């Protein structure tokens, strides 16, 4: 581990509060993205160990980590980022595209309600922070595979933020957070990283204009879900297999912590997928 440790966090920055779901029932039993191969055996015990390591790293970094109970029969529930989008204490719920995940929306909504968040039920299909990512005061919203554009307008209304749509074109990068990473939640010209080829030309133009100093990821780093990382603005928790990406981040002054979630990658998700940020007012 290099860089910043939780005990050093100064009084001026708030540690992220995140929601995680233990992969007790994790397995790959259906195929709704190209990463999933139900014919191959999943090692649930290994997934649990890798997830526990992620949990420990977040705690060591000083994050407030909250847990939702996993539900039997919902193996993808470990990917908590898909459970909703929470900004200013408002939880905009998820509505999943595939029937296999439909039960997760109400499970996460119940958790938000019980935890005291203001729950706003989605009418449009959206897969939470998998496709809706806050950078500064703007939500960047993926579409093309899962979240429908109607959800962008709904999110803008519910969350009271500008929403900028980005069209995804490569089925391996079916959620925005597989191809676009928020490095500094405060925003700024170099506050994100992305894989240009995962977006259509118009969206690439938007990204170049809005983030002229972005980290441009390599195909190799994106292919190990390197962009599916989580950052508090100073330390980036990332897939250790994304070696060039980690070096680029270190060169820009970020602390970097590699956490291997390779077993969870079999379901098509990585570190960010397992992490839903809970933003209070
Ligand atoms: C970025 N996030 C949250 C994700 N990419 N999530 C992973 C979802 C994986 C699941 N099997 C699915 O295909 O929906």
PDB file of N, CA and C in Angstrom, residues 32-36 76 79 82 98 101 127 130-131 142-147 168-179 198 225 228 264-265 267-270 273:
ATOM      1  N   UNK A  32     -25.616 -12.263 -18.298  1.00  0.00           N
ATOM      2  CA  UNK A  32     -26.232 -11.023 -18.774  1.00  0.00           C
ATOM      3  C   UNK A  32     -25.173 -10.007 -19.194  1.00  0.00           C
ATOM      4  N   UNK A  33     -23.915 -10.432 -19.180  1.00  0.00           N
ATOM      5  CA  UNK A  33     -22.840  -9.602 -19.753  1.00  0.00           C
ATOM      6  C   UNK A  33     -21.744 -10.549 -20.235  1.00  0.00           C
ATOM      7  N   UNK A  34     -20.862 -10.054 -21.124  1.00  0.00           N
ATOM      8  CA  UNK A  34     -19.886 -10.958 -21.751  1.00  0.00           C
ATOM      9  C   UNK A  34     -18.865 -11.561 -20.792  1.00  0.00           C
ATOM     10  N   UNK A  35     -18.716 -11.005 -19.594  1.00  0.00           N
ATOM     11  CA  UNK A  35     -17.744 -11.545 -18.633  1.00  0.00           C
ATOM     12  C   UNK A  35     -18.255 -12.822 -17.976  1.00  0.00           C
ATOM     13  N   UNK A  36     -19.555 -13.010 -17.952  1.00  0.00           N
ATOM     14  CA  UNK A  36     -20.154 -14.099 -17.165  1.00  0.00           C
ATOM     15  C   UNK A  36     -20.145 -15.417 -17.944  1.00  0.00           C
ATOM     16  N   UNK A  76     -25.914 -11.396  -7.798  1.00  0.00           N
ATOM     17  CA  UNK A  76     -25.218 -10.164  -8.206  1.00  0.00           C
ATOM     18  C   UNK A  76     -25.366  -9.032  -7.197  1.00  0.00           C
ATOM     19  N   UNK A  79     -22.680  -6.470  -6.064  1.00  0.00           N
ATOM     20  CA  UNK A  79     -22.314  -5.262  -6.814  1.00  0.00           C
ATOM     21  C   UNK A  79     -23.200  -4.104  -6.344  1.00  0.00           C
ATOM     22  N   UNK A  82     -24.744  -0.866  -8.045  1.00  0.00           N
ATOM     23  CA  UNK A  82     -25.946  -0.896  -8.888  1.00  0.00           C
ATOM     24  C   UNK A  82     -27.236  -0.694  -8.093  1.00  0.00           C
ATOM     25  N   UNK A  98     -32.468  -6.400 -16.430  1.00  0.00           N
ATOM     26  CA  UNK A  98     -32.671  -7.846 -16.561  1.00  0.00           C
ATOM     27  C   UNK A  98     -33.479  -8.417 -15.397  1.00  0.00           C
ATOM     28  N   UNK A 101     -32.009  -9.623 -12.012  1.00  0.00           N
ATOM     29  CA  UNK A 101     -31.589  -8.695 -10.950  1.00  0.00           C
ATOM     30  C   UNK A 101     -32.744  -7.851 -10.404  1.00  0.00           C
ATOM     31  N   UNK A 127     -29.323   1.549 -13.574  1.00  0.00           N
ATOM     32  CA  UNK A 127     -28.590   0.609 -12.721  1.00  0.00           C
ATOM     33  C   UNK A 127     -27.652   1.349 -11.779  1.00  0.00           C
ATOM     34  N   UNK A 130     -23.674   2.267 -11.248  1.00  0.00           N
ATOM     35  CA  UNK A 130     -23.009   1.601 -12.362  1.00  0.00           C
ATOM     36  C   UNK A 130     -22.979   2.539 -13.565  1.00  0.00           C
ATOM     37  N   UNK A 131     -24.054   3.341 -13.728  1.00  0.00           N
ATOM     38  CA  UNK A 131     -24.162   4.244 -14.878  1.00  0.00           C
ATOM     39  C   UNK A 131     -24.278   5.715 -14.513  1.00  0.00           C
ATOM     40  N   UNK A 142     -24.167   6.970 -18.133  1.00  0.00           N
ATOM     41  CA  UNK A 142     -23.956   6.052 -19.253  1.00  0.00           C
ATOM     42  C   UNK A 142     -25.295   5.560 -19.797  1.00  0.00           C
ATOM     43  N   UNK A 143     -25.305   5.251 -21.102  1.00  0.00           N
ATOM     44  CA  UNK A 143     -26.468   4.599 -21.702  1.00  0.00           C
ATOM     45  C   UNK A 143     -25.990   3.802 -22.910  1.00  0.00           C
ATOM     46  N   UNK A 144     -26.888   2.949 -23.406  1.00  0.00           N
ATOM     47  CA  UNK A 144     -26.526   2.130 -24.561  1.00  0.00           C
ATOM     48  C   UNK A 144     -26.710   0.649 -24.262  1.00  0.00           C
ATOM     49  N   UNK A 145     -26.492   0.245 -23.021  1.00  0.00           N
ATOM     50  CA  UNK A 145     -26.652  -1.167 -22.663  1.00  0.00           C
ATOM     51  C   UNK A 145     -27.666  -1.369 -21.531  1.00  0.00           C
ATOM     52  N   UNK A 146     -27.575  -0.616 -20.480  1.00  0.00           N
ATOM     53  CA  UNK A 146     -28.422  -0.882 -19.307  1.00  0.00           C
ATOM     54  C   UNK A 146     -29.355   0.305 -19.007  1.00  0.00           C
ATOM     55  N   UNK A 147     -28.803   1.390 -18.528  1.00  0.00           N
ATOM     56  CA  UNK A 147     -29.619   2.542 -18.123  1.00  0.00           C
ATOM     57  C   UNK A 147     -30.208   3.221 -19.362  1.00  0.00           C
ATOM     58  N   UNK A 168     -22.240   4.379 -24.396  1.00  0.00           N
ATOM     59  CA  UNK A 168     -21.290   3.261 -24.359  1.00  0.00           C
ATOM     60  C   UNK A 168     -21.503   2.389 -25.598  1.00  0.00           C
ATOM     61  N   UNK A 169     -20.411   1.926 -26.208  1.00  0.00           N
ATOM     62  CA  UNK A 169     -20.556   1.180 -27.462  1.00  0.00           C
ATOM     63  C   UNK A 169     -19.915  -0.213 -27.453  1.00  0.00           C
ATOM     64  N   UNK A 170     -19.201  -0.560 -26.398  1.00  0.00           N
ATOM     65  CA  UNK A 170     -18.523  -1.862 -26.356  1.00  0.00           C
ATOM     66  C   UNK A 170     -19.208  -2.713 -25.275  1.00  0.00           C
ATOM     67  N   UNK A 171     -19.790  -3.871 -25.642  1.00  0.00           N
ATOM     68  CA  UNK A 171     -20.539  -4.674 -24.670  1.00  0.00           C
ATOM     69  C   UNK A 171     -19.735  -5.119 -23.446  1.00  0.00           C
ATOM     70  N   UNK A 172     -18.399  -5.155 -23.557  1.00  0.00           N
ATOM     71  CA  UNK A 172     -17.596  -5.516 -22.367  1.00  0.00           C
ATOM     72  C   UNK A 172     -17.658  -4.403 -21.318  1.00  0.00           C
ATOM     73  N   UNK A 173     -17.917  -3.192 -21.813  1.00  0.00           N
ATOM     74  CA  UNK A 173     -17.980  -2.036 -20.902  1.00  0.00           C
ATOM     75  C   UNK A 173     -19.413  -1.517 -20.899  1.00  0.00           C
ATOM     76  N   UNK A 174     -20.274  -2.338 -20.337  1.00  0.00           N
ATOM     77  CA  UNK A 174     -21.725  -2.148 -20.420  1.00  0.00           C
ATOM     78  C   UNK A 174     -22.255  -1.169 -19.381  1.00  0.00           C
ATOM     79  N   UNK A 175     -21.477  -0.925 -18.337  1.00  0.00           N
ATOM     80  CA  UNK A 175     -21.809   0.101 -17.344  1.00  0.00           C
ATOM     81  C   UNK A 175     -20.751   1.199 -17.455  1.00  0.00           C
ATOM     82  N   UNK A 176     -21.174   2.434 -17.180  1.00  0.00           N
ATOM     83  CA  UNK A 176     -20.216   3.541 -17.274  1.00  0.00           C
ATOM     84  C   UNK A 176     -18.991   3.311 -16.392  1.00  0.00           C
ATOM     85  N   UNK A 177     -19.196   2.763 -15.201  1.00  0.00           N
ATOM     86  CA  UNK A 177     -18.064   2.658 -14.272  1.00  0.00           C
ATOM     87  C   UNK A 177     -17.087   1.542 -14.613  1.00  0.00           C
ATOM     88  N   UNK A 178     -17.310   0.875 -15.737  1.00  0.00           N
ATOM     89  CA  UNK A 178     -16.290  -0.055 -16.214  1.00  0.00           C
ATOM     90  C   UNK A 178     -15.310   0.639 -17.165  1.00  0.00           C
ATOM     91  N   UNK A 179     -15.674   1.843 -17.623  1.00  0.00           N
ATOM     92  CA  UNK A 179     -14.859   2.537 -18.632  1.00  0.00           C
ATOM     93  C   UNK A 179     -14.529   3.967 -18.241  1.00  0.00           C
ATOM     94  N   UNK A 198     -14.444   2.970 -25.526  1.00  0.00           N
ATOM     95  CA  UNK A 198     -15.704   2.446 -24.975  1.00  0.00           C
ATOM     96  C   UNK A 198     -16.882   3.377 -25.270  1.00  0.00           C
ATOM     97  N   UNK A 225     -10.648  -4.574 -15.746  1.00  0.00           N
ATOM     98  CA  UNK A 225     -11.554  -3.690 -14.987  1.00  0.00           C
ATOM     99  C   UNK A 225     -10.782  -2.726 -14.084  1.00  0.00           C
ATOM    100  N   UNK A 228     -12.564   0.306 -12.958  1.00  0.00           N
ATOM    101  CA  UNK A 228     -13.610   0.069 -11.957  1.00  0.00           C
ATOM    102  C   UNK A 228     -12.965   0.166 -10.561  1.00  0.00           C
ATOM    103  N   UNK A 264     -14.582 -11.907  -8.340  1.00  0.00           N
ATOM    104  CA  UNK A 264     -15.819 -11.138  -8.567  1.00  0.00           C
ATOM    105  C   UNK A 264     -15.882 -10.609 -10.002  1.00  0.00           C
ATOM    106  N   UNK A 265     -14.726 -10.534 -10.639  1.00  0.00           N
ATOM    107  CA  UNK A 265     -14.694 -10.102 -12.055  1.00  0.00           C
ATOM    108  C   UNK A 265     -15.418 -11.111 -12.945  1.00  0.00           C
ATOM    109  N   UNK A 267     -18.192 -12.169 -12.561  1.00  0.00           N
ATOM    110  CA  UNK A 267     -19.580 -11.720 -12.712  1.00  0.00           C
ATOM    111  C   UNK A 267     -19.666 -10.436 -13.515  1.00  0.00           C
ATOM    112  N   UNK A 268     -18.490  -9.882 -13.870  1.00  0.00           N
ATOM    113  CA  UNK A 268     -18.483  -8.650 -14.657  1.00  0.00           C
ATOM    114  C   UNK A 268     -18.356  -7.402 -13.820  1.00  0.00           C
ATOM    115  N   UNK A 269     -17.853  -7.540 -12.599  1.00  0.00           N
ATOM    116  CA  UNK A 269     -17.716  -6.353 -11.750  1.00  0.00           C
ATOM    117  C   UNK A 269     -16.399  -6.350 -10.995  1.00  0.00           C
ATOM    118  N   UNK A 270     -15.996  -5.176 -10.579  1.00  0.00           N
ATOM    119  CA  UNK A 270     -14.759  -5.024  -9.822  1.00  0.00           C
ATOM    120  C   UNK A 270     -14.992  -4.198  -8.569  1.00  0.00           C
ATOM    121  N   UNK A 273     -17.807  -1.567  -8.570  1.00  0.00           N
ATOM    122  CA  UNK A 273     -19.118  -2.237  -8.604  1.00  0.00           C
ATOM    123  C   UNK A 273     -19.543  -2.688  -7.213  1.00  0.00           C
TER     124      UNK A 273
END
